[in-house]
Amino acid sequence: MDTQSPPLHLYFLPMLAPGHMIPMVDLARQFARQGVKATFLTTPLNAPQISKAIDRERELGSQISLRLLQFPSKESGLPEGIESMSATTTLEQTLCFFNALDHFQGPIERLAAEDRPDCFIAGPMYTWGNDFAAKFGITRLSFWGTGFFPLCVHNSLRRHKPLEKIESDTEEFVIPDLPDTLKTTKQQLPESWKEDSESSLKEKLEKLMKEEEGSYGMVVNSFYELEPAYVKYCREVMGRKSWHIGPVSLCNKEDGEKSQRGQAASIGEEECLNWLNSKTPNSVVYVCFGSMAIFSAAQLREIAAGLEASGQPFIWVVKQNNKEEEMKEWMPEGFEKRMQDRALIIRGWAPQVLILDHEAVGGFVTHCGWNSLLEGVAAGVPMVTWPLSAEQFLNEKMATQILKIGVPVGVQAWTRRTDSRAPINRENIEAAVKELMIGEEAEERRSRAIALGNMAKKAVEPGGSSDADLSSLLEELRINRNKNLHG
Ligand code: UDP
């Protein structure tokens, strides 16, 4: 490390949603541990979710701090109190929310005029990032929170436009020009990727892609050994500078750190660990669909019945319908009583990484959000895949067809955050969970997952592939700073 010059100063601005803020906090902490100064930018209502992790890191000696920006509620036309994508309830609100993020440019420029950072790492939707970086002569990197594989698929679909020739939503087609032969359908792809999608959504995405392509490069929460062919594809075919520095969740080593990611957990660390400690290794199925998904009462009822019929111990995180009266609406008669020795139901926020890392957990029913997928991989846990929205159907293909650590529950169509599909019935859920947990194939799948988990841990150790990429990125940022200062 260059000990003569002052430390690099990096600004981190995540997209305002839990699935973006949580990994970016881990990312900022990782950078700060390398001796750089990290300033994390967010809004007052988002701060409580991340301030503990940042304070703790600072107490350990890192130069990391939180700066608050007022959310532009007035300018955006959104009601007060909506400062996260997870708080928007309609497509109109989500679009207003994206537009609101344009208003951060001014306040951040004023901060930067004082701080003079060397680098700006931002999540998607900040379509003014390149402009800002150019004004200040600094390096602008993007952090989209997803892996190389979905980025490559999106790139392939944009370049080869196979959707133009596809008429039906259910017709299968091969995703062109990828290292693996993989099929998809129109109905599995995000709305905004389709030609006939709502025009303002598509326009936003186009703007975003131009912004991304104009940035200096991408920081990706992944590791080389997970998707080597797609790391190469991104660099060589797409021509994008990119650094894999994950899994970022692995920077949380102590139980206390693992249980303080995101919102305050709805269960105490001790209670959770005591429950897990009472179960045998690899016996528990952990069921969680991320921070955003909203299921119907009918779907929740099927999940409850399917899990019960599977005969496996489980932890089930129920996000919505978690009020007492609403629980009654879908909870099968006597379910909680029958399950009291076998199941732990967490209503609200679970300490996910703490749970996944416990030796008792042997399977994960997941919506395939990139963070969840990677956290499952890092913990060496095989999964039942149950995608909903965003790029989750692609992540499912990665888990089931490339990595071969997943069993699909059988959903076929993309949906918005509120699941509007016909419920997956209890028999399918029971069958998928049993296939995941029982039998020879399940053991083989678990062995593959454990091997990947070991590779993930090695990747972030000194000299591992992610650690090496982080060092080379820092070196490049120092070179850029010198060029910008002297050139
Ligand atoms: N998460 C958690 N507890 C919960 C739900 C989610 O800790 O009860 C964390 C999870 O560990 C992951 C993030 O929230 O880091 C969710 O991101 P992901 O990409 O999996 O899905 P999203 O919420 O964006 O759909």
Short mmCIF file of C-alpha atoms and ligand atoms in Angstrom, two decimals:
data_model
loop_
_atom_site.label_atom_id
_atom_site.label_comp_id
_atom_site.label_asym_id
_atom_site.label_seq_id
_atom_site.Cartn_x
_atom_site.Cartn_y
_atom_site.Cartn_z
CA MET A 1 0.00 0.00 0.00
CA ASP A 2 1.14 3.53 -0.77
CA THR A 3 1.74 4.98 2.69
CA GLN A 4 2.95 8.39 1.52
CA SER A 5 -0.20 9.90 0.04
CA PRO A 6 -3.46 10.47 1.92
CA PRO A 7 -5.94 7.59 1.85
CA LEU A 8 -8.27 7.30 -1.10
CA HIS A 9 -11.71 8.68 -0.33
CA LEU A 10 -14.70 6.79 -1.78
CA TYR A 11 -18.35 7.80 -1.89
CA PHE A 12 -20.87 4.94 -1.75
CA LEU A 13 -24.43 5.60 -2.87
CA PRO A 14 -26.66 2.53 -3.07
CA MET A 15 -30.01 2.30 -4.77
CA LEU A 16 -32.46 2.83 -1.90
CA ALA A 17 -33.79 -0.70 -1.33
CA PRO A 18 -32.67 -3.27 1.26
CA GLY A 19 -31.26 -5.67 -1.36
CA HIS A 20 -28.93 -2.91 -2.55
CA MET A 21 -28.09 -1.12 0.70
CA ILE A 22 -27.17 -4.24 2.67
CA PRO A 23 -24.47 -5.50 0.26
CA MET A 24 -23.17 -1.98 -0.33
CA VAL A 25 -22.59 -1.51 3.39
CA ASP A 26 -20.56 -4.73 3.35
CA LEU A 27 -18.73 -3.47 0.28
CA ALA A 28 -17.90 -0.12 1.92
CA ARG A 29 -16.68 -1.93 5.03
CA GLN A 30 -14.42 -4.12 2.90
CA PHE A 31 -12.90 -1.08 1.23
CA ALA A 32 -12.52 0.70 4.57
CA ARG A 33 -10.62 -2.30 5.96
CA GLN A 34 -8.07 -1.74 3.18
CA GLY A 35 -7.25 1.67 4.61
CA VAL A 36 -9.42 3.86 2.40
CA LYS A 37 -11.84 6.46 3.68
CA ALA A 38 -15.45 5.41 2.99
CA THR A 39 -18.40 7.80 3.08
CA PHE A 40 -21.76 6.08 2.84
CA LEU A 41 -24.63 8.20 1.58
CA THR A 42 -28.26 7.55 2.42
CA THR A 43 -31.43 9.21 3.71
CA PRO A 44 -32.73 9.60 7.28
CA LEU A 45 -35.37 6.86 7.04
CA ASN A 46 -32.89 4.38 5.58
CA ALA A 47 -30.14 5.15 8.07
CA PRO A 48 -31.37 3.01 11.01
CA GLN A 49 -30.99 -0.14 8.87
CA ILE A 50 -27.31 0.42 8.35
CA SER A 51 -25.99 2.75 11.01
CA LYS A 52 -25.19 -0.02 13.53
CA ALA A 53 -23.02 -1.91 11.05
CA ILE A 54 -21.21 1.29 10.09
CA ASP A 55 -20.70 2.43 13.71
CA ARG A 56 -19.36 -0.98 14.62
CA GLU A 57 -16.90 -0.93 11.73
CA ARG A 58 -15.69 2.53 12.76
CA GLU A 59 -15.20 1.34 16.35
CA LEU A 60 -12.94 -1.38 14.95
CA GLY A 61 -10.72 1.34 13.52
CA SER A 62 -11.97 1.81 9.95
CA GLN A 63 -12.45 5.28 8.49
CA ILE A 64 -16.10 4.87 7.57
CA SER A 65 -18.95 7.29 8.11
CA LEU A 66 -22.57 7.89 7.20
CA ARG A 67 -23.78 11.13 5.59
CA LEU A 68 -27.48 11.82 5.35
CA LEU A 69 -29.24 13.43 2.41
CA GLN A 70 -32.83 14.61 2.66
CA PHE A 71 -35.10 12.58 0.41
CA PRO A 72 -36.70 14.90 -2.18
CA SER A 73 -40.29 14.07 -1.21
CA LYS A 74 -41.71 17.40 -2.40
CA GLU A 75 -40.00 17.35 -5.79
CA SER A 76 -40.91 13.71 -6.38
CA GLY A 77 -44.61 14.02 -5.58
CA LEU A 78 -44.36 10.98 -3.31
CA PRO A 79 -46.02 10.98 0.10
CA GLU A 80 -43.69 11.65 3.05
CA GLY A 81 -42.25 8.45 4.46
CA ILE A 82 -41.41 6.75 1.16
CA GLU A 83 -37.64 6.69 1.00
CA SER A 84 -37.11 3.11 -0.12
CA MET A 85 -38.24 1.18 -3.14
CA SER A 86 -39.62 -1.39 -0.72
CA ALA A 87 -42.08 1.27 0.53
CA THR A 88 -43.60 1.93 -2.90
CA THR A 89 -46.82 0.06 -3.56
CA THR A 90 -47.70 0.80 -7.21
CA LEU A 91 -45.79 0.99 -10.49
CA GLU A 92 -46.54 4.74 -10.65
CA GLN A 93 -45.00 5.21 -7.22
CA THR A 94 -41.95 3.18 -8.20
CA LEU A 95 -41.44 5.36 -11.29
CA CYS A 96 -41.83 8.55 -9.19
CA PHE A 97 -39.35 7.03 -6.77
CA PHE A 98 -36.77 6.45 -9.54
CA ASN A 99 -37.26 10.01 -10.79
CA ALA A 100 -36.78 11.33 -7.26
CA LEU A 101 -33.25 9.89 -7.26
CA ASP A 102 -32.29 12.46 -9.94
CA HIS A 103 -32.60 15.14 -7.26
CA PHE A 104 -29.66 13.81 -5.29
CA GLN A 105 -27.13 15.19 -7.74
CA GLY A 106 -27.16 18.75 -6.38
CA PRO A 107 -26.76 17.87 -2.68
CA ILE A 108 -24.03 15.32 -3.48
CA GLU A 109 -22.14 17.84 -5.59
CA ARG A 110 -22.23 20.29 -2.68
CA LEU A 111 -20.84 17.63 -0.34
CA ALA A 112 -18.19 16.64 -2.84
CA ALA A 113 -17.06 20.23 -3.29
CA GLU A 114 -15.97 20.09 0.36
CA ASP A 115 -14.81 16.47 0.57
CA ARG A 116 -13.13 16.10 -2.81
CA PRO A 117 -13.61 12.28 -3.00
CA ASP A 118 -11.54 10.21 -5.43
CA CYS A 119 -14.20 7.76 -6.49
CA PHE A 120 -17.98 7.44 -6.64
CA ILE A 121 -19.53 3.97 -6.43
CA ALA A 122 -23.26 4.08 -7.10
CA GLY A 123 -26.12 1.66 -7.49
CA PRO A 124 -28.44 1.66 -10.48
CA MET A 125 -30.89 4.52 -11.17
CA TYR A 126 -28.43 7.37 -10.59
CA THR A 127 -28.34 8.45 -14.21
CA TRP A 128 -26.33 11.59 -13.38
CA GLY A 129 -23.35 9.72 -11.94
CA ASN A 130 -21.05 10.02 -14.95
CA ASP A 131 -21.80 13.70 -15.26
CA PHE A 132 -21.00 14.24 -11.58
CA ALA A 133 -17.77 12.23 -11.79
CA ALA A 134 -16.64 14.14 -14.89
CA LYS A 135 -17.22 17.48 -13.16
CA PHE A 136 -15.05 16.46 -10.24
CA GLY A 137 -12.50 14.52 -12.28
CA ILE A 138 -13.04 11.32 -10.30
CA THR A 139 -13.59 7.64 -11.09
CA ARG A 140 -17.21 6.53 -11.34
CA LEU A 141 -17.93 2.85 -10.72
CA SER A 142 -21.27 1.09 -10.74
CA PHE A 143 -22.50 -1.52 -8.33
CA TRP A 144 -25.70 -3.11 -9.54
CA GLY A 145 -25.90 -5.69 -6.81
CA THR A 146 -26.30 -8.57 -9.24
CA GLY A 147 -23.89 -11.16 -10.65
CA PHE A 148 -22.00 -11.49 -13.94
CA PHE A 149 -24.36 -14.11 -15.34
CA PRO A 150 -27.54 -11.97 -15.35
CA LEU A 151 -25.53 -9.00 -16.67
CA CYS A 152 -24.30 -11.15 -19.57
CA VAL A 153 -27.79 -12.45 -20.35
CA HIS A 154 -29.17 -8.92 -20.43
CA ASN A 155 -26.36 -7.84 -22.70
CA SER A 156 -26.99 -10.78 -25.04
CA LEU A 157 -30.72 -10.00 -25.26
CA ARG A 158 -29.99 -6.33 -25.99
CA ARG A 159 -27.48 -7.12 -28.70
CA HIS A 160 -29.16 -10.06 -30.44
CA LYS A 161 -32.79 -9.05 -29.86
CA PRO A 162 -34.22 -12.61 -29.94
CA LEU A 163 -37.46 -11.31 -28.42
CA GLU A 164 -38.32 -9.57 -31.68
CA LYS A 165 -38.94 -12.96 -33.26
CA ILE A 166 -40.84 -14.46 -30.36
CA GLU A 167 -44.59 -14.17 -30.48
CA SER A 168 -45.90 -16.15 -27.58
CA ASP A 169 -45.05 -15.57 -23.94
CA THR A 170 -44.45 -19.26 -23.39
CA GLU A 171 -42.31 -20.11 -26.44
CA GLU A 172 -38.87 -21.27 -25.36
CA PHE A 173 -35.79 -19.83 -27.05
CA VAL A 174 -32.06 -20.22 -26.55
CA ILE A 175 -30.36 -17.14 -25.08
CA PRO A 176 -27.93 -16.28 -27.90
CA ASP A 177 -24.17 -16.40 -27.71
CA LEU A 178 -23.69 -17.47 -24.10
CA PRO A 179 -21.03 -19.88 -22.78
CA ASP A 180 -23.88 -22.28 -21.78
CA THR A 181 -26.90 -23.33 -23.81
CA LEU A 182 -29.79 -22.03 -21.79
CA LYS A 183 -33.40 -21.54 -22.71
CA THR A 184 -35.88 -19.02 -21.43
CA THR A 185 -39.30 -17.63 -22.31
CA LYS A 186 -40.60 -14.10 -22.63
CA GLN A 187 -42.78 -14.61 -19.56
CA GLN A 188 -39.70 -15.19 -17.38
CA LEU A 189 -38.04 -11.89 -18.22
CA PRO A 190 -38.38 -8.54 -16.44
CA GLU A 191 -41.09 -6.29 -17.82
CA SER A 192 -38.68 -3.50 -18.69
CA TRP A 193 -36.55 -5.80 -20.88
CA LYS A 194 -39.40 -6.40 -23.32
CA GLU A 195 -40.14 -4.39 -26.46
CA ASP A 196 -43.77 -3.92 -25.53
CA SER A 197 -43.16 -2.86 -21.92
CA GLU A 198 -44.56 0.32 -20.43
CA SER A 199 -42.68 3.07 -22.25
CA SER A 200 -41.49 5.12 -19.27
CA LEU A 201 -40.01 1.99 -17.68
CA LYS A 202 -38.20 1.08 -20.88
CA GLU A 203 -36.97 4.64 -21.35
CA LYS A 204 -35.59 4.63 -17.81
CA LEU A 205 -33.80 1.34 -18.44
CA GLU A 206 -32.26 2.62 -21.68
CA LYS A 207 -30.97 5.72 -19.89
CA LEU A 208 -29.61 3.51 -17.18
CA MET A 209 -27.79 1.22 -19.60
CA LYS A 210 -26.17 4.21 -21.32
CA GLU A 211 -25.08 5.53 -17.93
CA GLU A 212 -23.66 2.15 -16.97
CA GLU A 213 -21.81 1.74 -20.26
CA GLY A 214 -20.33 5.21 -19.83
CA SER A 215 -19.02 4.51 -16.33
CA TYR A 216 -15.41 3.55 -15.66
CA GLY A 217 -16.34 0.00 -14.69
CA MET A 218 -18.35 -2.27 -12.46
CA VAL A 219 -17.81 -3.70 -9.04
CA VAL A 220 -19.60 -7.04 -8.83
CA ASN A 221 -20.70 -8.98 -5.77
CA SER A 222 -19.49 -12.33 -7.01
CA PHE A 223 -16.34 -14.45 -7.12
CA TYR A 224 -14.42 -15.80 -10.08
CA GLU A 225 -14.83 -19.50 -9.32
CA LEU A 226 -18.62 -19.18 -9.23
CA GLU A 227 -19.02 -18.02 -12.82
CA PRO A 228 -15.63 -17.94 -14.58
CA ALA A 229 -17.09 -18.09 -18.10
CA TYR A 230 -19.31 -15.08 -17.38
CA VAL A 231 -16.54 -13.03 -15.78
CA LYS A 232 -14.60 -13.54 -19.04
CA TYR A 233 -17.67 -12.83 -21.16
CA CYS A 234 -18.29 -9.57 -19.34
CA ARG A 235 -14.69 -8.47 -19.78
CA GLU A 236 -13.97 -9.81 -23.25
CA VAL A 237 -17.30 -9.92 -25.13
CA MET A 238 -19.04 -7.00 -23.43
CA GLY A 239 -15.75 -5.16 -23.03
CA ARG A 240 -16.58 -3.98 -19.51
CA LYS A 241 -13.95 -3.30 -16.90
CA SER A 242 -15.13 -5.26 -13.88
CA TRP A 243 -13.91 -6.43 -10.52
CA HIS A 244 -15.39 -9.33 -8.54
CA ILE A 245 -15.02 -8.66 -4.86
CA GLY A 246 -17.60 -10.98 -3.24
CA PRO A 247 -19.31 -12.61 -1.61
CA VAL A 248 -19.40 -9.36 0.36
CA SER A 249 -21.53 -10.95 3.11
CA LEU A 250 -18.45 -12.94 4.15
CA CYS A 251 -16.95 -9.83 5.73
CA ASN A 252 -19.39 -10.59 8.58
CA LYS A 253 -17.50 -13.08 10.71
CA GLU A 254 -18.97 -12.75 14.20
CA ASP A 255 -22.55 -13.75 15.05
CA GLY A 256 -23.20 -10.16 16.21
CA GLU A 257 -22.26 -8.79 12.77
CA LYS A 258 -24.29 -11.42 10.95
CA SER A 259 -27.43 -10.63 12.89
CA GLN A 260 -27.11 -6.88 12.34
CA ARG A 261 -27.53 -6.78 8.57
CA GLY A 262 -30.45 -4.65 7.48
CA GLN A 263 -33.49 -4.06 9.65
CA ALA A 264 -33.53 -5.00 13.33
CA ALA A 265 -34.20 -8.73 13.44
CA SER A 266 -37.62 -9.83 14.68
CA ILE A 267 -36.00 -12.58 16.75
CA GLY A 268 -33.19 -12.33 19.29
CA GLU A 269 -29.82 -13.76 18.27
CA GLU A 270 -29.76 -16.07 21.27
CA GLU A 271 -33.26 -17.41 20.74
CA CYS A 272 -32.49 -18.07 17.10
CA LEU A 273 -29.19 -19.82 17.84
CA ASN A 274 -30.69 -21.86 20.69
CA TRP A 275 -33.38 -23.13 18.34
CA LEU A 276 -30.85 -23.97 15.64
CA ASN A 277 -28.51 -25.62 18.16
CA SER A 278 -31.32 -27.99 19.11
CA LYS A 279 -31.42 -29.39 15.56
CA THR A 280 -29.10 -31.89 13.87
CA PRO A 281 -26.64 -30.76 11.16
CA ASN A 282 -28.13 -30.16 7.69
CA SER A 283 -31.66 -30.95 8.84
CA VAL A 284 -33.36 -27.52 8.73
CA VAL A 285 -34.93 -25.86 5.69
CA TYR A 286 -34.73 -22.06 5.76
CA VAL A 287 -37.56 -20.37 3.82
CA CYS A 288 -37.31 -16.68 2.97
CA PHE A 289 -38.25 -14.64 -0.09
CA GLY A 290 -36.08 -11.56 0.42
CA SER A 291 -37.06 -8.08 1.50
CA MET A 292 -39.70 -7.16 -1.08
CA ALA A 293 -41.98 -10.04 -2.08
CA ILE A 294 -45.64 -10.01 -1.09
CA PHE A 295 -47.57 -13.27 -1.30
CA SER A 296 -51.32 -13.78 -1.30
CA ALA A 297 -53.03 -15.45 1.65
CA ALA A 298 -53.78 -18.40 -0.66
CA GLN A 299 -50.07 -18.84 -1.45
CA LEU A 300 -49.06 -18.57 2.21
CA ARG A 301 -51.59 -21.28 3.04
CA GLU A 302 -50.05 -23.60 0.44
CA ILE A 303 -46.54 -22.92 1.72
CA ALA A 304 -47.60 -23.75 5.26
CA ALA A 305 -49.25 -27.00 4.18
CA GLY A 306 -46.35 -27.96 1.88
CA LEU A 307 -43.75 -27.39 4.58
CA GLU A 308 -45.79 -29.36 7.09
CA ALA A 309 -46.21 -32.27 4.69
CA SER A 310 -42.47 -32.30 3.87
CA GLY A 311 -41.76 -33.60 7.37
CA GLN A 312 -38.60 -31.43 7.62
CA PRO A 313 -37.81 -28.95 10.41
CA PHE A 314 -37.97 -25.42 9.04
CA ILE A 315 -37.54 -21.72 9.68
CA TRP A 316 -40.06 -19.68 7.74
CA VAL A 317 -39.78 -15.91 7.42
CA VAL A 318 -43.22 -14.39 6.87
CA LYS A 319 -43.04 -10.79 5.74
CA GLN A 320 -46.58 -9.74 5.04
CA ASN A 321 -49.83 -10.77 6.68
CA ASN A 322 -47.85 -10.93 9.86
CA LYS A 323 -50.41 -9.29 12.08
CA GLU A 324 -52.29 -11.61 14.36
CA GLU A 325 -55.71 -11.22 12.64
CA GLU A 326 -54.22 -11.55 9.17
CA MET A 327 -52.27 -14.65 10.17
CA LYS A 328 -55.57 -16.30 11.04
CA GLU A 329 -56.78 -15.71 7.50
CA TRP A 330 -54.28 -18.04 5.93
CA MET A 331 -52.67 -20.05 8.71
CA PRO A 332 -54.04 -23.63 8.51
CA GLU A 333 -56.08 -24.64 11.55
CA GLY A 334 -53.78 -25.74 14.39
CA PHE A 335 -50.64 -25.26 12.23
CA GLU A 336 -48.52 -23.42 14.79
CA LYS A 337 -49.39 -25.86 17.56
CA ARG A 338 -48.58 -28.89 15.43
CA MET A 339 -45.34 -27.29 14.28
CA GLN A 340 -44.18 -25.99 17.65
CA ASP A 341 -41.33 -28.49 18.00
CA ARG A 342 -40.47 -28.61 14.33
CA ALA A 343 -40.68 -25.04 13.09
CA LEU A 344 -39.63 -21.52 13.87
CA ILE A 345 -41.78 -18.87 12.24
CA ILE A 346 -40.15 -15.44 12.09
CA ARG A 347 -42.66 -12.67 11.43
CA GLY A 348 -40.78 -9.75 9.98
CA TRP A 349 -37.00 -9.60 9.54
CA ALA A 350 -34.72 -12.60 9.95
CA PRO A 351 -30.97 -12.57 10.61
CA GLN A 352 -30.50 -14.41 7.30
CA VAL A 353 -26.74 -14.84 7.19
CA LEU A 354 -26.61 -15.96 10.82
CA ILE A 355 -29.20 -18.63 10.01
CA LEU A 356 -27.74 -19.79 6.69
CA ASP A 357 -24.28 -20.14 8.21
CA HIS A 358 -25.51 -22.40 11.03
CA GLU A 359 -24.58 -26.07 10.60
CA ALA A 360 -28.18 -27.14 11.27
CA VAL A 361 -29.37 -25.50 8.05
CA GLY A 362 -29.32 -27.92 5.13
CA GLY A 363 -31.59 -26.26 2.57
CA PHE A 364 -32.85 -22.85 1.50
CA VAL A 365 -36.16 -22.09 -0.21
CA THR A 366 -35.32 -18.82 -1.95
CA HIS A 367 -36.78 -16.30 -4.39
CA CYS A 368 -33.31 -16.16 -6.01
CA GLY A 369 -32.55 -12.52 -5.27
CA TRP A 370 -28.84 -12.24 -6.09
CA ASN A 371 -27.84 -11.57 -2.47
CA SER A 372 -29.81 -14.52 -1.17
CA LEU A 373 -28.42 -16.79 -3.87
CA LEU A 374 -24.86 -15.76 -3.06
CA GLU A 375 -25.39 -15.95 0.70
CA GLY A 376 -26.74 -19.50 0.22
CA VAL A 377 -23.70 -20.35 -1.92
CA ALA A 378 -21.29 -18.85 0.62
CA ALA A 379 -22.91 -20.97 3.34
CA GLY A 380 -22.68 -24.12 1.18
CA VAL A 381 -26.44 -24.67 1.23
CA PRO A 382 -28.45 -26.19 -1.68
CA MET A 383 -31.74 -24.51 -2.56
CA VAL A 384 -35.29 -24.77 -3.81
CA THR A 385 -35.64 -21.98 -6.37
CA TRP A 386 -38.82 -19.92 -6.44
CA PRO A 387 -38.22 -16.76 -8.50
CA LEU A 388 -40.65 -13.86 -8.58
CA SER A 389 -39.42 -10.71 -10.26
CA ALA A 390 -36.35 -8.66 -11.30
CA GLU A 391 -33.68 -10.96 -12.81
CA GLN A 392 -34.56 -13.81 -10.46
CA PHE A 393 -35.57 -16.31 -13.19
CA LEU A 394 -32.05 -16.01 -14.60
CA ASN A 395 -30.52 -16.54 -11.19
CA GLU A 396 -32.68 -19.65 -10.91
CA LYS A 397 -31.13 -20.99 -14.13
CA MET A 398 -27.71 -20.38 -12.71
CA ALA A 399 -28.52 -22.32 -9.52
CA THR A 400 -30.32 -25.22 -11.19
CA GLN A 401 -28.63 -25.61 -14.60
CA ILE A 402 -25.13 -24.19 -14.26
CA LEU A 403 -24.18 -24.74 -10.63
CA LYS A 404 -26.59 -27.68 -10.19
CA ILE A 405 -27.31 -26.85 -6.58
CA GLY A 406 -31.00 -26.00 -7.00
CA VAL A 407 -34.35 -27.75 -7.33
CA PRO A 408 -36.97 -25.61 -9.11
CA VAL A 409 -40.34 -25.37 -7.38
CA GLY A 410 -41.85 -24.95 -10.83
CA VAL A 411 -42.91 -21.32 -11.25
CA GLN A 412 -43.02 -20.27 -14.89
CA ALA A 413 -43.89 -16.59 -15.07
CA TRP A 414 -42.36 -13.34 -13.86
CA THR A 415 -44.53 -11.27 -11.55
CA ARG A 416 -44.35 -7.90 -9.88
CA ARG A 417 -43.41 -7.51 -6.27
CA THR A 418 -46.94 -8.47 -5.25
CA ASP A 419 -47.28 -12.01 -6.53
CA SER A 420 -50.28 -12.14 -8.83
CA ARG A 421 -49.74 -15.68 -10.10
CA ALA A 422 -51.86 -18.74 -9.40
CA PRO A 423 -50.47 -20.24 -6.19
CA ILE A 424 -47.94 -23.04 -6.35
CA ASN A 425 -49.78 -25.87 -4.69
CA ARG A 426 -48.77 -27.69 -1.54
CA GLU A 427 -47.89 -30.94 -3.35
CA ASN A 428 -45.27 -29.18 -5.50
CA ILE A 429 -43.76 -27.49 -2.45
CA GLU A 430 -43.67 -30.72 -0.48
CA ALA A 431 -42.08 -32.56 -3.41
CA ALA A 432 -39.42 -29.88 -4.02
CA VAL A 433 -38.46 -29.72 -0.34
CA LYS A 434 -38.22 -33.51 -0.08
CA GLU A 435 -36.13 -33.66 -3.26
CA LEU A 436 -33.83 -31.02 -1.76
CA MET A 437 -33.39 -32.74 1.59
CA ILE A 438 -33.72 -36.48 1.10
CA GLY A 439 -31.88 -39.10 -0.97
CA GLU A 440 -28.72 -39.69 -2.90
CA GLU A 441 -29.21 -36.88 -5.39
CA ALA A 442 -29.81 -34.50 -2.50
CA GLU A 443 -26.48 -35.53 -1.00
CA GLU A 444 -24.68 -34.98 -4.30
CA ARG A 445 -26.30 -31.56 -4.66
CA ARG A 446 -25.26 -30.72 -1.11
CA SER A 447 -21.66 -31.78 -1.83
CA ARG A 448 -21.56 -29.43 -4.82
CA ALA A 449 -22.97 -26.61 -2.68
CA ILE A 450 -20.41 -27.23 0.06
CA ALA A 451 -17.57 -27.24 -2.49
CA LEU A 452 -18.78 -23.87 -3.83
CA GLY A 453 -19.07 -22.51 -0.30
CA ASN A 454 -15.43 -23.46 0.33
CA MET A 455 -14.39 -21.71 -2.90
CA ALA A 456 -16.36 -18.61 -1.85
CA LYS A 457 -14.54 -18.45 1.48
CA LYS A 458 -11.15 -18.91 -0.20
CA ALA A 459 -11.95 -16.16 -2.71
CA VAL A 460 -12.13 -13.50 0.02
CA GLU A 461 -9.12 -14.73 1.99
CA PRO A 462 -5.77 -12.99 1.44
CA GLY A 463 -4.56 -13.94 -2.04
CA GLY A 464 -7.98 -15.32 -3.11
CA SER A 465 -9.57 -14.23 -6.38
CA SER A 466 -11.86 -11.59 -4.84
CA ASP A 467 -9.20 -10.28 -2.51
CA ALA A 468 -6.80 -9.96 -5.46
CA ASP A 469 -9.41 -8.09 -7.54
CA LEU A 470 -10.08 -5.69 -4.67
CA SER A 471 -6.35 -4.95 -4.40
CA SER A 472 -5.99 -4.40 -8.13
CA LEU A 473 -9.02 -2.08 -8.16
CA LEU A 474 -7.53 -0.02 -5.32
CA GLU A 475 -4.26 0.18 -7.20
CA GLU A 476 -6.06 1.42 -10.30
CA LEU A 477 -7.97 4.01 -8.26
CA ARG A 478 -4.69 5.34 -6.88
CA ILE A 479 -3.24 5.57 -10.38
CA ASN A 480 -6.40 7.38 -11.53
CA ARG A 481 -6.16 9.81 -8.64
CA ASN A 482 -2.59 10.65 -9.51
CA LYS A 483 -3.52 11.14 -13.16
CA ASN A 484 -6.44 13.35 -12.22
CA LEU A 485 -4.34 15.39 -9.80
CA HIS A 486 -1.41 15.81 -12.14
CA GLY A 487 -3.04 15.56 -15.54
N1 UDP B 1 -32.59 -10.24 4.35
C1 UDP B 1 -32.44 -10.48 5.68
N2 UDP B 1 -33.54 -10.82 6.41
C2 UDP B 1 -34.77 -10.96 5.86
C3 UDP B 1 -34.91 -10.73 4.47
C4 UDP B 1 -33.81 -10.39 3.74
O1 UDP B 1 -31.34 -10.37 6.23
O2 UDP B 1 -35.72 -11.28 6.57
C5 UDP B 1 -31.42 -9.81 3.56
C6 UDP B 1 -30.76 -10.94 2.82
O3 UDP B 1 -29.78 -11.54 3.62
C7 UDP B 1 -30.19 -10.23 1.60
C8 UDP B 1 -31.15 -9.08 1.36
O4 UDP B 1 -31.85 -8.89 2.58
O5 UDP B 1 -28.91 -9.72 1.89
C9 UDP B 1 -32.15 -9.36 0.26
O6 UDP B 1 -31.55 -9.24 -0.98
P1 UDP B 1 -31.92 -10.18 -2.20
O7 UDP B 1 -31.09 -9.73 -3.35
O8 UDP B 1 -31.80 -11.59 -1.83
O9 UDP B 1 -33.46 -9.94 -2.47
P2 UDP B 1 -34.42 -8.64 -2.55
O10 UDP B 1 -34.84 -8.35 -1.17
O11 UDP B 1 -33.61 -7.53 -3.15
O12 UDP B 1 -35.53 -9.12 -3.41
#
